[in-house]
Tab-separated table of C-alpha atoms in Angstrom:
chain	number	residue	atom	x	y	z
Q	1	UNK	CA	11.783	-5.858	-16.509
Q	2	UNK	CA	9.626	-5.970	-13.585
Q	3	UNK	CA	10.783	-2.692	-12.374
Q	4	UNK	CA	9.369	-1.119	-15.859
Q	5	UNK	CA	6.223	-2.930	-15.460
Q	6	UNK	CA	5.379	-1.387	-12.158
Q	7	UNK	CA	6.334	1.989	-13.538
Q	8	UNK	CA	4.529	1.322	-15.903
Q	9	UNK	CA	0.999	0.360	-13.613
Q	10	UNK	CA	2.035	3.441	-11.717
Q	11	UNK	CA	1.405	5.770	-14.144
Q	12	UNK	CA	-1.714	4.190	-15.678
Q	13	UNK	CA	-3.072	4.224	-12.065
Q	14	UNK	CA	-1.901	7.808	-11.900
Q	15	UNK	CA	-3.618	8.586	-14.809
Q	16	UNK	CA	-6.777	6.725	-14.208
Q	17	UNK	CA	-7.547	8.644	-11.016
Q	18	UNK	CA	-6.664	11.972	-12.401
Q	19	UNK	CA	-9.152	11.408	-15.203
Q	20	UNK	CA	-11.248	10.192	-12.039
Q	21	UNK	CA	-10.775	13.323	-9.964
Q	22	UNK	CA	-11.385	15.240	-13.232
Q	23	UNK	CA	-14.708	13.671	-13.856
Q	24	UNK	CA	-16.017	13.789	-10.457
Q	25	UNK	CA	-15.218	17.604	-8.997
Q	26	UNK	CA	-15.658	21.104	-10.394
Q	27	UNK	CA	-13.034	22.327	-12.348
Q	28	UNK	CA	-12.346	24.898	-9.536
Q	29	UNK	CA	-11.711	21.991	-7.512
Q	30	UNK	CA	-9.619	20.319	-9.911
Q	31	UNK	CA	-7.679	22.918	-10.496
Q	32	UNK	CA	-7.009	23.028	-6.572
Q	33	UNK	CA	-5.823	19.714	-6.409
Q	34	UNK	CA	-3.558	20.098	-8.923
Q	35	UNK	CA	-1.547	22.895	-7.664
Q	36	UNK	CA	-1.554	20.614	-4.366
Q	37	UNK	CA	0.057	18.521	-6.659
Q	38	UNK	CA	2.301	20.697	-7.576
Q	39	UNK	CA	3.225	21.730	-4.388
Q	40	UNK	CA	4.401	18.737	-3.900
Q	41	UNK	CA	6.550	18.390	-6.809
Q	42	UNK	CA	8.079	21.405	-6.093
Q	43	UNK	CA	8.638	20.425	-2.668
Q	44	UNK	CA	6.607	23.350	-1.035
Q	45	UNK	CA	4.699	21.267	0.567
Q	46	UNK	CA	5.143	18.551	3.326
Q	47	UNK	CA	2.861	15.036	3.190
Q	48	UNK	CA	0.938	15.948	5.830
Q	49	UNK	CA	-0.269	19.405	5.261
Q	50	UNK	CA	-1.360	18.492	1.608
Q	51	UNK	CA	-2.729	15.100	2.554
Q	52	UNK	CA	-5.173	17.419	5.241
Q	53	UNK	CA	-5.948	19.811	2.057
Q	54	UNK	CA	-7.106	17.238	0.113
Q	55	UNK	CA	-8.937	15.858	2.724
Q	56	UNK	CA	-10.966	18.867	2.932
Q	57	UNK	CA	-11.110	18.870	-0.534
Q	58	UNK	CA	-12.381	15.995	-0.675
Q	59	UNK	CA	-14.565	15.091	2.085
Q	60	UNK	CA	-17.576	14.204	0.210
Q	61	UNK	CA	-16.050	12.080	-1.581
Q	62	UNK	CA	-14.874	8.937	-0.428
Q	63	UNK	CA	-13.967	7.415	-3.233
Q	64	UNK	CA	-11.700	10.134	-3.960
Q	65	UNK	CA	-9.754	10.154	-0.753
Q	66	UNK	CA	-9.782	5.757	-0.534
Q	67	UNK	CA	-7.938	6.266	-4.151
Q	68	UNK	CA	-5.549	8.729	-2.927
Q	69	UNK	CA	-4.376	6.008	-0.444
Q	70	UNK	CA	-3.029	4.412	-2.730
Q	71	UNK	CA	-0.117	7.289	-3.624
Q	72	UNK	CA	0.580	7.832	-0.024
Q	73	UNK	CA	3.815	7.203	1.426
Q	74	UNK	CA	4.472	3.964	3.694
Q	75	UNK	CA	2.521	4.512	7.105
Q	76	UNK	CA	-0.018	6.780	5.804
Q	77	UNK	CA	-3.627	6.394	5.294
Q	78	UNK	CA	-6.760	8.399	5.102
Q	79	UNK	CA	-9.339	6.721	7.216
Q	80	UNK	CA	-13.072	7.005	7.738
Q	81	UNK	CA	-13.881	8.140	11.077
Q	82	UNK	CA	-17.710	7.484	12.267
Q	83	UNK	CA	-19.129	10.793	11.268
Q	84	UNK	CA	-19.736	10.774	7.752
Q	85	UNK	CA	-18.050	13.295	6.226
Q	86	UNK	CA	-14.988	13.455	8.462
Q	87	UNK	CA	-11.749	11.935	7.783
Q	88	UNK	CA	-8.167	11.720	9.450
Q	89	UNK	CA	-4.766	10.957	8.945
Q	90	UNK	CA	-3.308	7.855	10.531
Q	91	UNK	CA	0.025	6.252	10.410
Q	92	UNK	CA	-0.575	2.823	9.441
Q	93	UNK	CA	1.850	0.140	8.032
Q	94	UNK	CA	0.803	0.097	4.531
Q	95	UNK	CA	2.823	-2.303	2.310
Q	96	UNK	CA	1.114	-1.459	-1.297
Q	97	UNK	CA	1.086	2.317	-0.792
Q	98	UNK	CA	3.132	3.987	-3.812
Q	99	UNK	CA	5.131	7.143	-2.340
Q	100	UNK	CA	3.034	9.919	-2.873
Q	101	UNK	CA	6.341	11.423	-4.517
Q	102	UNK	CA	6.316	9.368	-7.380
Q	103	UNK	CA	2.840	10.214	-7.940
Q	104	UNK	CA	3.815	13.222	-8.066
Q	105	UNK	CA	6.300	12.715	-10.425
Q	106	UNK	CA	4.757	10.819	-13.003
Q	107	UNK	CA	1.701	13.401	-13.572
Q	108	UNK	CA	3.335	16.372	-14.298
């Protein structure tokens, strides 16, 4: 049952910052991120690469990129670096991350 219940979480989380992205960027922008997305899925597209597109993507948006965290695998983050503005990848233990492949997953 537990294992249902955090599937469960997942996807509303999934959901909740889709509808987030959604209401925050142009739909141009959107629809970028999506086929990211789908990239993914597909597996076109390595962590890394797509994690630096949607960095750029996103870099005005902090709030965008701290809630992608959250769907990245195990050891990476997007962090802040002192310039606003400008972000970076860094492998980090991260224990609550959800793998960005399940993400993935659930929102298509």
């Amino acid at each position: 049952m537990p294992r249902v219940r955090n599937r469960v979480m997942t996807l509303r989380l999934a959901k909740r910052y889709l509808k987030k992205v959604k209401n925050t960027v142009s739909p141009e922008e959107y629809q970028i991120f999506m086929s990211l997305i789908q990239e993914m899925k597909d597996k076109r597209s390595d962590v890394g690469p797509t994690v630096r597109k949607v960095i750029e993507l996103f870099k005005h948006n902090g709030g965008l990129l701290s809630g992608f965290n959250r769907f990245l695998p195990k050891g990476y983050r997007i962090v802040p670096l002192m310039m606003p503005g400008r972000f970076q990848i860094r492998m980090e233990r991260s224990e609550a991350s959800v793998p960005l492949i399940n993400f993935v997953r659930k929102i298509k």
